[in-house]
Tab-separated table of C-alpha atoms and ligand atoms in Angstrom:
chain	number	residue	atom	x	y	z
A	87	UNK	CA	14.113	1.456	11.710
A	88	UNK	CA	17.726	2.582	11.949
A	89	UNK	CA	17.674	1.317	15.510
A	90	UNK	CA	17.256	-2.109	14.067
A	91	UNK	CA	20.533	-2.117	12.176
A	92	UNK	CA	22.346	-1.030	15.303
A	93	UNK	CA	20.761	-3.812	17.322
A	94	UNK	CA	21.645	-6.513	14.895
A	95	UNK	CA	25.262	-5.451	14.695
A	96	UNK	CA	25.892	-6.182	18.344
A	97	UNK	CA	24.575	-9.664	18.777
A	98	UNK	CA	26.949	-10.925	21.494
A	99	UNK	CA	25.850	-8.361	23.965
A	100	UNK	CA	23.401	-9.975	26.378
A	101	UNK	CA	21.823	-6.671	27.270
A	102	UNK	CA	21.018	-6.134	23.643
A	103	UNK	CA	18.975	-9.320	23.648
A	104	UNK	CA	16.642	-7.730	26.146
A	105	UNK	CA	16.630	-4.491	24.197
A	106	UNK	CA	15.857	-6.536	21.097
A	107	UNK	CA	12.876	-8.223	22.667
A	108	UNK	CA	11.665	-4.892	24.029
A	109	UNK	CA	12.168	-3.388	20.594
A	110	UNK	CA	10.052	-6.137	19.033
A	111	UNK	CA	7.319	-5.669	21.594
A	112	UNK	CA	7.263	-1.975	20.738
A	113	UNK	CA	7.501	-2.713	17.010
A	114	UNK	CA	4.588	-5.136	17.182
A	115	UNK	CA	2.550	-2.667	19.221
A	116	UNK	CA	3.280	0.020	16.649
A	117	UNK	CA	2.390	-2.305	13.809
A	118	UNK	CA	-0.814	-3.245	15.582
A	119	UNK	CA	-1.814	0.380	15.789
A	120	UNK	CA	-0.551	1.005	12.296
A	121	UNK	CA	1.522	3.942	13.455
A	122	UNK	CA	4.598	3.212	11.376
A	123	UNK	CA	3.008	2.740	8.032
A	124	UNK	CA	3.860	6.158	6.631
A	125	UNK	CA	5.470	5.646	3.245
A	126	UNK	CA	5.000	8.541	0.924
A	127	UNK	CA	4.568	11.783	2.757
A	128	UNK	CA	4.473	15.425	2.031
A	129	UNK	CA	7.670	17.346	1.951
A	130	UNK	CA	7.415	19.341	5.123
A	131	UNK	CA	6.567	22.964	4.769
A	132	UNK	CA	6.171	22.876	1.022
A	133	UNK	CA	3.046	20.976	0.130
A	134	UNK	CA	0.261	21.939	2.427
A	135	UNK	CA	1.198	25.422	3.473
A	136	UNK	CA	0.107	28.144	1.146
A	137	UNK	CA	-2.171	31.099	1.522
A	138	UNK	CA	-5.709	30.071	2.411
A	139	UNK	CA	-4.619	26.468	2.850
A	140	UNK	CA	-6.343	24.077	5.209
A	141	UNK	CA	-4.451	21.054	6.418
A	142	UNK	CA	-6.560	18.421	8.117
A	143	UNK	CA	-5.484	16.621	11.259
A	144	UNK	CA	-4.036	13.136	10.755
A	145	UNK	CA	-6.818	10.574	10.781
A	146	UNK	CA	-6.397	6.862	11.193
A	147	UNK	CA	-8.316	4.843	8.607
A	148	UNK	CA	-7.958	1.603	6.671
A	149	UNK	CA	-4.990	0.627	8.786
A	150	UNK	CA	-3.010	3.718	7.899
A	151	UNK	CA	-2.945	7.500	8.193
A	152	UNK	CA	-4.943	9.996	6.148
A	153	UNK	CA	-4.195	13.697	5.718
A	154	UNK	CA	-5.924	16.094	3.359
A	155	UNK	CA	-4.714	19.523	2.293
A	156	UNK	CA	-7.055	21.916	0.535
A	157	UNK	CA	-6.008	25.287	-0.827
A	158	UNK	CA	-7.698	28.271	-2.427
A	159	UNK	CA	-10.919	27.663	-0.518
A	160	UNK	CA	-12.748	29.128	2.420
A	161	UNK	CA	-11.617	27.248	5.535
A	162	UNK	CA	-15.166	26.442	6.639
A	163	UNK	CA	-15.893	24.830	3.265
A	164	UNK	CA	-12.556	23.010	3.323
A	165	UNK	CA	-13.384	21.537	6.739
A	166	UNK	CA	-16.724	20.319	5.376
A	167	UNK	CA	-14.923	18.819	2.349
A	168	UNK	CA	-12.598	16.914	4.660
A	169	UNK	CA	-15.527	15.720	6.774
A	170	UNK	CA	-17.292	14.407	3.633
A	171	UNK	CA	-14.054	12.745	2.482
A	172	UNK	CA	-13.636	11.080	5.844
A	173	UNK	CA	-17.169	9.696	5.709
A	174	UNK	CA	-16.454	8.267	2.271
A	175	UNK	CA	-13.265	6.626	3.511
A	176	UNK	CA	-15.082	5.136	6.521
A	177	UNK	CA	-17.711	3.736	4.161
A	178	UNK	CA	-15.109	2.144	1.853
A	179	UNK	CA	-13.338	0.773	4.923
A	180	UNK	CA	-16.565	-0.771	6.235
A	181	UNK	CA	-17.061	-2.582	2.911
A	182	UNK	CA	-13.513	-3.711	2.283
A	183	UNK	CA	-12.087	-4.659	5.673
A	184	UNK	CA	-11.450	-8.377	5.923
A	185	UNK	CA	-11.609	-8.176	9.712
A	186	UNK	CA	-14.894	-6.357	10.140
A	187	UNK	CA	-17.660	-8.889	10.657
A	188	UNK	CA	-20.382	-8.425	8.041
A	189	UNK	CA	-18.244	-6.368	5.597
A	190	UNK	CA	-18.395	-7.342	1.920
A	191	UNK	CA	-14.928	-8.881	2.047
A	192	UNK	CA	-15.651	-10.671	5.318
A	193	UNK	CA	-18.832	-12.159	3.795
A	194	UNK	CA	-17.093	-13.142	0.544
A	195	UNK	CA	-14.453	-15.035	2.564
A	196	UNK	CA	-17.030	-16.495	4.932
A	197	UNK	CA	-19.062	-17.901	2.019
A	198	UNK	CA	-16.076	-19.282	0.084
A	199	UNK	CA	-17.057	-22.366	-1.868
A	200	UNK	CA	-20.763	-21.883	-1.226
A	201	UNK	CA	-23.054	-19.065	-2.357
A	202	UNK	CA	-22.475	-15.831	-4.332
A	203	UNK	CA	-22.280	-12.729	-2.139
A	204	UNK	CA	-23.999	-9.530	-3.192
A	205	UNK	CA	-21.596	-6.648	-2.611
A	206	UNK	CA	-21.643	-2.852	-2.800
A	207	UNK	CA	-20.701	-1.331	-6.180
A	208	UNK	CA	-17.469	0.043	-4.640
A	209	UNK	CA	-16.330	-3.457	-3.651
A	210	UNK	CA	-17.334	-4.842	-7.022
A	211	UNK	CA	-15.279	-2.185	-8.798
A	212	UNK	CA	-12.198	-2.924	-6.668
A	213	UNK	CA	-12.482	-6.690	-7.135
A	214	UNK	CA	-13.071	-6.384	-10.880
A	215	UNK	CA	-10.088	-4.069	-11.379
A	216	UNK	CA	-7.921	-6.335	-9.224
A	217	UNK	CA	-8.766	-9.363	-11.347
A	218	UNK	CA	-8.180	-7.434	-14.560
A	219	UNK	CA	-4.740	-6.403	-13.345
A	220	UNK	CA	-3.971	-9.883	-12.038
A	221	UNK	CA	-4.222	-11.020	-15.603
A	222	UNK	CA	-2.189	-8.103	-16.976
A	223	UNK	CA	0.541	-8.594	-14.359
A	224	UNK	CA	0.737	-12.336	-15.004
A	225	UNK	CA	-0.547	-13.024	-11.491
A	226	UNK	CA	2.050	-10.856	-9.699
A	227	UNK	CA	-0.878	-8.985	-8.191
A	228	UNK	CA	-3.334	-11.446	-6.702
A	229	UNK	CA	-5.939	-10.652	-4.033
A	230	UNK	CA	-6.193	-14.377	-3.159
A	231	UNK	CA	-2.654	-14.288	-1.684
A	232	UNK	CA	-4.411	-13.919	1.718
A	233	UNK	CA	-3.793	-17.416	3.174
A	234	UNK	CA	-0.064	-16.894	2.533
A	235	UNK	CA	-0.090	-13.516	4.316
A	236	UNK	CA	-1.860	-15.263	7.184
A	237	UNK	CA	0.579	-18.195	7.246
A	238	UNK	CA	3.506	-15.811	7.761
A	239	UNK	CA	1.669	-14.209	10.710
A	240	UNK	CA	0.986	-10.779	9.255
A	241	UNK	CA	-2.636	-10.651	10.394
A	242	UNK	CA	-2.241	-11.644	14.033
A	243	UNK	CA	1.333	-10.276	14.282
A	244	UNK	CA	2.557	-13.720	15.321
A	245	UNK	CA	5.319	-13.594	12.756
A	246	UNK	CA	6.950	-16.839	11.689
A	247	UNK	CA	8.893	-18.389	8.826
A	248	UNK	CA	6.798	-21.346	7.619
A	249	UNK	CA	8.183	-24.612	6.297
A	250	UNK	CA	8.302	-25.234	2.550
A	251	UNK	CA	5.610	-27.838	2.968
A	252	UNK	CA	3.298	-25.364	4.707
A	253	UNK	CA	3.945	-22.846	1.947
A	254	UNK	CA	3.202	-25.408	-0.781
A	255	UNK	CA	-0.051	-26.528	0.837
A	256	UNK	CA	-1.210	-22.946	1.389
A	257	UNK	CA	-0.148	-21.754	-2.045
A	258	UNK	CA	-2.551	-24.248	-3.615
A	259	UNK	CA	-5.339	-21.905	-2.467
A	260	UNK	CA	-3.833	-18.884	-4.208
A	261	UNK	CA	-5.098	-18.208	-7.707
A	262	UNK	CA	-7.036	-15.158	-8.818
A	263	UNK	CA	-9.226	-17.232	-11.115
A	264	UNK	CA	-10.740	-18.682	-7.946
A	265	UNK	CA	-12.637	-15.375	-7.692
A	266	UNK	CA	-15.788	-15.258	-9.807
A	267	UNK	CA	-17.623	-12.011	-10.423
A	268	UNK	CA	-21.094	-11.600	-11.854
A	269	UNK	CA	-21.218	-7.968	-12.872
A	270	UNK	CA	-24.938	-7.925	-13.629
A	271	UNK	CA	-26.053	-9.316	-10.302
A	272	UNK	CA	-23.199	-7.579	-8.433
A	273	UNK	CA	-21.988	-10.733	-6.759
A	274	UNK	CA	-18.616	-12.265	-5.910
A	275	UNK	CA	-18.050	-15.984	-5.310
A	276	UNK	CA	-14.885	-17.769	-4.195
A	277	UNK	CA	-14.382	-21.154	-5.857
A	278	UNK	CA	-13.762	-23.264	-2.776
A	279	UNK	CA	-13.474	-23.165	0.982
A	280	UNK	CA	-10.126	-21.876	2.182
A	281	UNK	CA	-9.790	-19.352	-0.654
A	282	UNK	CA	-9.722	-15.833	0.808
A	283	UNK	CA	-9.301	-12.329	-0.535
A	284	UNK	CA	-7.549	-9.293	0.930
A	285	UNK	CA	-7.858	-5.895	-0.745
A	286	UNK	CA	-4.928	-4.409	1.217
A	287	UNK	CA	-2.877	-3.876	-1.947
A	288	UNK	CA	-5.571	-1.854	-3.737
A	289	UNK	CA	-8.265	-0.452	-1.415
A	290	UNK	CA	-6.209	2.538	-0.284
A	291	UNK	CA	-5.638	3.438	-3.918
A	292	UNK	CA	-9.347	3.125	-4.599
A	293	UNK	CA	-10.191	5.313	-1.604
A	294	UNK	CA	-7.617	7.961	-2.572
A	295	UNK	CA	-9.076	8.169	-6.096
A	296	UNK	CA	-12.626	8.281	-4.724
A	297	UNK	CA	-11.735	11.066	-2.272
A	298	UNK	CA	-10.114	13.114	-5.046
A	299	UNK	CA	-13.250	12.592	-7.168
A	300	UNK	CA	-15.489	13.688	-4.300
A	301	UNK	CA	-13.382	16.790	-3.599
A	302	UNK	CA	-13.391	17.763	-7.280
A	303	UNK	CA	-17.187	17.348	-7.402
A	304	UNK	CA	-17.491	19.632	-4.402
A	305	UNK	CA	-15.525	22.291	-6.256
A	306	UNK	CA	-12.026	21.778	-4.859
A	307	UNK	CA	-9.485	22.890	-7.465
A	308	UNK	CA	-6.375	22.549	-5.395
A	309	UNK	CA	-5.779	19.705	-2.975
A	310	UNK	CA	-3.578	16.879	-1.869
A	311	UNK	CA	-4.735	13.592	-0.371
A	312	UNK	CA	-2.064	11.664	1.477
A	313	UNK	CA	-3.298	8.224	2.430
A	314	UNK	CA	-0.451	6.114	3.779
A	315	UNK	CA	1.409	4.957	0.706
A	316	UNK	CA	-1.058	6.532	-1.731
A	317	UNK	CA	-1.104	10.202	-2.705
A	318	UNK	CA	-3.563	12.022	-4.971
A	319	UNK	CA	-2.837	15.531	-6.270
A	320	UNK	CA	-5.742	17.703	-7.403
A	321	UNK	CA	-4.721	20.569	-9.678
A	322	UNK	CA	-1.852	22.819	-8.643
A	323	UNK	CA	-1.016	24.445	-5.322
A	324	UNK	CA	-2.497	27.877	-4.683
A	325	UNK	CA	0.865	29.417	-5.671
A	326	UNK	CA	0.369	27.650	-9.043
A	327	UNK	CA	3.317	25.359	-8.487
A	328	UNK	CA	3.059	21.593	-8.654
A	329	UNK	CA	2.597	19.652	-5.431
A	330	UNK	CA	5.794	18.364	-3.885
A	331	UNK	CA	5.675	14.739	-2.776
A	332	UNK	CA	8.535	13.218	-0.824
A	333	UNK	CA	9.369	9.567	-1.403
A	334	UNK	CA	10.429	7.863	1.758
A	335	UNK	CA	13.759	6.116	1.732
A	336	UNK	CA	13.318	2.371	2.360
A	337	UNK	CA	16.236	2.470	4.819
A	338	UNK	CA	17.397	5.010	7.355
A	339	UNK	CA	15.335	7.269	9.591
A	340	UNK	CA	11.588	7.558	8.983
A	341	UNK	CA	12.150	11.157	7.810
A	342	UNK	CA	14.861	10.220	5.303
A	343	UNK	CA	13.878	10.859	1.713
A	344	UNK	CA	14.813	8.919	-1.363
A	345	UNK	CA	13.750	11.872	-3.421
A	346	UNK	CA	11.117	14.410	-4.212
A	347	UNK	CA	8.556	14.444	-7.006
A	348	UNK	CA	6.447	17.263	-8.403
A	349	UNK	CA	2.971	16.309	-9.535
A	350	UNK	CA	-0.405	17.753	-10.464
A	351	UNK	CA	-3.569	15.821	-11.326
A	352	UNK	CA	-1.760	12.549	-10.751
A	353	UNK	CA	-1.473	9.746	-8.235
A	354	UNK	CA	1.631	8.426	-6.507
A	355	UNK	CA	1.786	5.036	-4.813
A	356	UNK	CA	4.635	3.326	-2.977
A	357	UNK	CA	5.126	-0.251	-1.858
A	358	UNK	CA	8.098	-1.308	0.198
A	359	UNK	CA	9.651	-3.866	2.491
A	360	UNK	CA	10.008	-1.220	5.230
A	361	UNK	CA	6.283	-0.806	5.695
A	362	UNK	CA	5.481	-3.985	7.608
A	363	UNK	CA	8.090	-6.578	8.305
A	364	UNK	CA	9.805	-8.714	10.883
A	365	UNK	CA	13.416	-9.784	11.160
A	366	UNK	CA	14.420	-13.358	11.915
A	367	UNK	CA	18.053	-14.485	12.089
A	368	UNK	CA	19.117	-11.195	10.552
A	369	UNK	CA	16.816	-11.547	7.552
A	370	UNK	CA	13.974	-9.185	6.736
A	371	UNK	CA	10.580	-10.634	5.886
A	372	UNK	CA	7.991	-8.156	4.616
A	373	UNK	CA	4.228	-8.150	3.984
A	374	UNK	CA	4.284	-8.389	0.185
A	375	UNK	CA	4.360	-11.862	-1.350
A	376	UNK	CA	5.092	-13.357	-4.719
A	377	UNK	CA	1.989	-15.493	-5.345
A	378	UNK	CA	4.147	-17.830	-7.466
A	379	UNK	CA	6.443	-18.790	-4.566
A	380	UNK	CA	4.502	-17.920	-1.428
A	381	UNK	CA	7.595	-16.003	-0.301
A	382	UNK	CA	8.719	-12.381	-0.191
A	383	UNK	CA	10.119	-11.020	-3.457
A	384	UNK	CA	13.850	-10.323	-3.072
A	385	UNK	CA	14.788	-7.997	-5.924
A	386	UNK	CA	13.680	-4.648	-4.517
A	387	UNK	CA	13.284	-2.689	-1.294
A	388	UNK	CA	10.701	-0.254	-2.637
A	389	UNK	CA	8.792	0.821	-5.710
A	390	UNK	CA	6.987	4.098	-6.356
A	391	UNK	CA	4.549	4.479	-9.233
A	392	UNK	CA	3.138	7.721	-10.669
A	393	UNK	CA	0.141	7.668	-12.979
A	394	UNK	CA	-3.288	8.970	-13.955
A	395	UNK	CA	-5.405	6.425	-12.052
A	396	UNK	CA	-5.177	5.860	-8.332
A	397	UNK	CA	-6.227	2.217	-8.210
A	398	UNK	CA	-3.887	1.271	-11.034
A	399	UNK	CA	-0.991	3.104	-9.357
A	400	UNK	CA	-1.623	1.215	-6.084
A	401	UNK	CA	-1.946	-2.173	-7.782
A	402	UNK	CA	1.105	-1.527	-9.947
A	403	UNK	CA	3.337	-0.539	-7.036
A	404	UNK	CA	2.555	-3.869	-5.352
A	405	UNK	CA	2.911	-5.821	-8.613
A	406	UNK	CA	6.211	-4.148	-9.561
A	407	UNK	CA	7.563	-4.921	-6.098
A	408	UNK	CA	6.867	-8.580	-6.883
A	409	UNK	CA	8.277	-8.435	-10.422
A	410	UNK	CA	11.469	-6.464	-9.710
A	411	UNK	CA	13.058	-3.778	-11.915
A	412	UNK	CA	13.573	-5.700	-15.150
A	413	UNK	CA	10.234	-7.493	-15.522
A	414	UNK	CA	8.581	-4.513	-13.850
A	415	UNK	CA	9.848	-2.075	-16.482
A	416	UNK	CA	8.653	-4.413	-19.243
A	417	UNK	CA	5.201	-4.525	-17.707
A	418	UNK	CA	5.141	-0.779	-17.129
A	419	UNK	CA	5.766	-0.085	-20.813
A	420	UNK	CA	2.306	-1.564	-21.465
A	421	UNK	CA	0.692	1.008	-19.172
A	422	UNK	CA	0.592	4.348	-20.894
A	423	UNK	CA	1.175	7.324	-18.631
A	424	UNK	CA	2.680	5.336	-15.738
A	425	UNK	CA	6.236	5.733	-14.477
A	426	UNK	CA	8.144	4.075	-11.652
A	427	UNK	CA	11.200	4.328	-9.412
A	428	UNK	CA	12.695	1.116	-8.022
A	429	UNK	CA	15.230	0.757	-5.233
A	430	UNK	CA	16.834	-2.625	-5.836
A	431	UNK	CA	18.132	-4.880	-3.082
A	432	UNK	CA	21.651	-3.453	-3.420
A	433	UNK	CA	20.306	0.063	-2.877
A	434	UNK	CA	20.612	1.125	-6.515
A	435	UNK	CA	17.861	3.448	-7.711
A	436	UNK	CA	16.426	2.773	-11.143
A	437	UNK	CA	13.726	4.832	-12.852
A	438	UNK	CA	11.585	4.310	-15.917
A	439	UNK	CA	12.327	6.586	-18.858
A	440	UNK	CA	9.559	9.139	-18.416
A	441	UNK	CA	10.029	9.467	-14.656
A	442	UNK	CA	12.390	12.420	-15.057
A	443	UNK	CA	9.514	14.813	-15.752
A	444	UNK	CA	8.285	14.286	-12.183
A	445	UNK	CA	11.643	14.235	-10.418
A	446	UNK	CA	12.852	17.263	-8.477
A	447	UNK	CA	15.556	15.288	-6.685
A	448	UNK	CA	16.346	11.586	-6.559
A	449	UNK	CA	19.243	9.705	-4.989
A	450	UNK	CA	21.151	7.390	-7.335
A	451	UNK	CA	21.720	4.905	-4.553
A	452	UNK	CA	20.920	4.631	-0.883
B	657	AMP	P1	0.778	-2.380	-0.791
B	657	AMP	O1	1.243	-1.710	0.443
B	657	AMP	O2	-0.212	-1.583	-1.595
B	657	AMP	O3	1.885	-2.881	-1.650
B	657	AMP	O4	-0.077	-3.648	-0.341
B	657	AMP	C1	0.445	-4.646	0.467
B	657	AMP	C2	-0.677	-5.492	1.008
B	657	AMP	O5	-1.305	-6.200	-0.070
B	657	AMP	C3	-0.190	-6.566	1.966
B	657	AMP	O6	-0.290	-6.120	3.295
B	657	AMP	C4	-1.120	-7.744	1.689
B	657	AMP	O7	-2.307	-7.577	2.426
B	657	AMP	C5	-1.468	-7.566	0.231
B	657	AMP	N1	-0.573	-8.300	-0.683
B	657	AMP	C6	0.656	-8.844	-0.443
B	657	AMP	N2	1.185	-9.388	-1.556
B	657	AMP	C7	0.271	-9.177	-2.540
B	657	AMP	C8	0.218	-9.523	-3.927
B	657	AMP	N3	1.207	-10.155	-4.533
B	657	AMP	N4	-0.907	-9.165	-4.613
B	657	AMP	C9	-1.932	-8.517	-4.013
B	657	AMP	N5	-1.943	-8.169	-2.733
B	657	AMP	C10	-0.853	-8.490	-1.997
B	658	MG	MG1	-0.603	-1.477	-3.613
């Protein structure tokens, strides 16, 4: 991403124009394969490497990367644990992908404005929690933001800045109360044609929590699940220390850290404008939208949330990105046990009060 800054500082240079277009081709190809989505990642050499530790290969799932570290366990068992976890993730992915024909989400969108769609319990749980938190976040988190994400070209990678009129027309479809759930029959109905849901802001969090639950049930006492921007820490490391989780800096090289957290039996989730974005006329446009405006929120570059529930942490990191530091902190105070770090648009780092108990190191500004 640093390359980008360099490119945009030397506009007059004709050669750079070609480099720029090449860069975008590469960027789009990378985005298409999801290979630059890493957000929160393990601090190298500290998290996964202890005696008897097994570190899985990097898998690609749900549009991002998945790595699992298991310690204090026979390697053969640990490999089987990872295999079972991977199967679970593939299952969740097959239910929640909006692209996969026949998935729950695909069917819900396909049947918008017509009949209720019977979904798997996993999908129902994700949709129900999303709606609950839409209400609690005053609509900052809204899974019906989909047509807006589409309008800006984030699904087909044909990025564009829409007109205000296009935004207004599309935004009329965005409202979480357009999603109706019947818990008893296990069905989801969208109020009218054109309404669409996307679980991209929550499904990874769900899957991370589900994988941690599965590993615990299989007897894992010490593990770390690193799923793109969502991390789940089971117990302590085999050396009895807390797990170290590096928070990626929203600017600079991909390896640059904003800070380092120590966690055990907790979840960490990050949302940021560096994850997926395009640049037009020197302005960055990212993949997270304020449902109230149909545009990208402008107050922050990234938000990291730590808390006891994986889905909540994932939803909150997206919602706090929309709300910004001030409103975000107010909202956070209503969620017991959750803390956050914001990097505002000027690069200033702001943390909630209780965050200090997790912080090993944290920059004060970028
Ligand atoms: P995350 O990386 O968890 O913050 O999720 C970002 C993804 O969630 C985007 O790629 C969109 O698919 C979706 N999304 C964008 N804005 C919102 C929003 N305000 N509420 C819910 N989902 C959103
Ligand atoms: Mg999220």
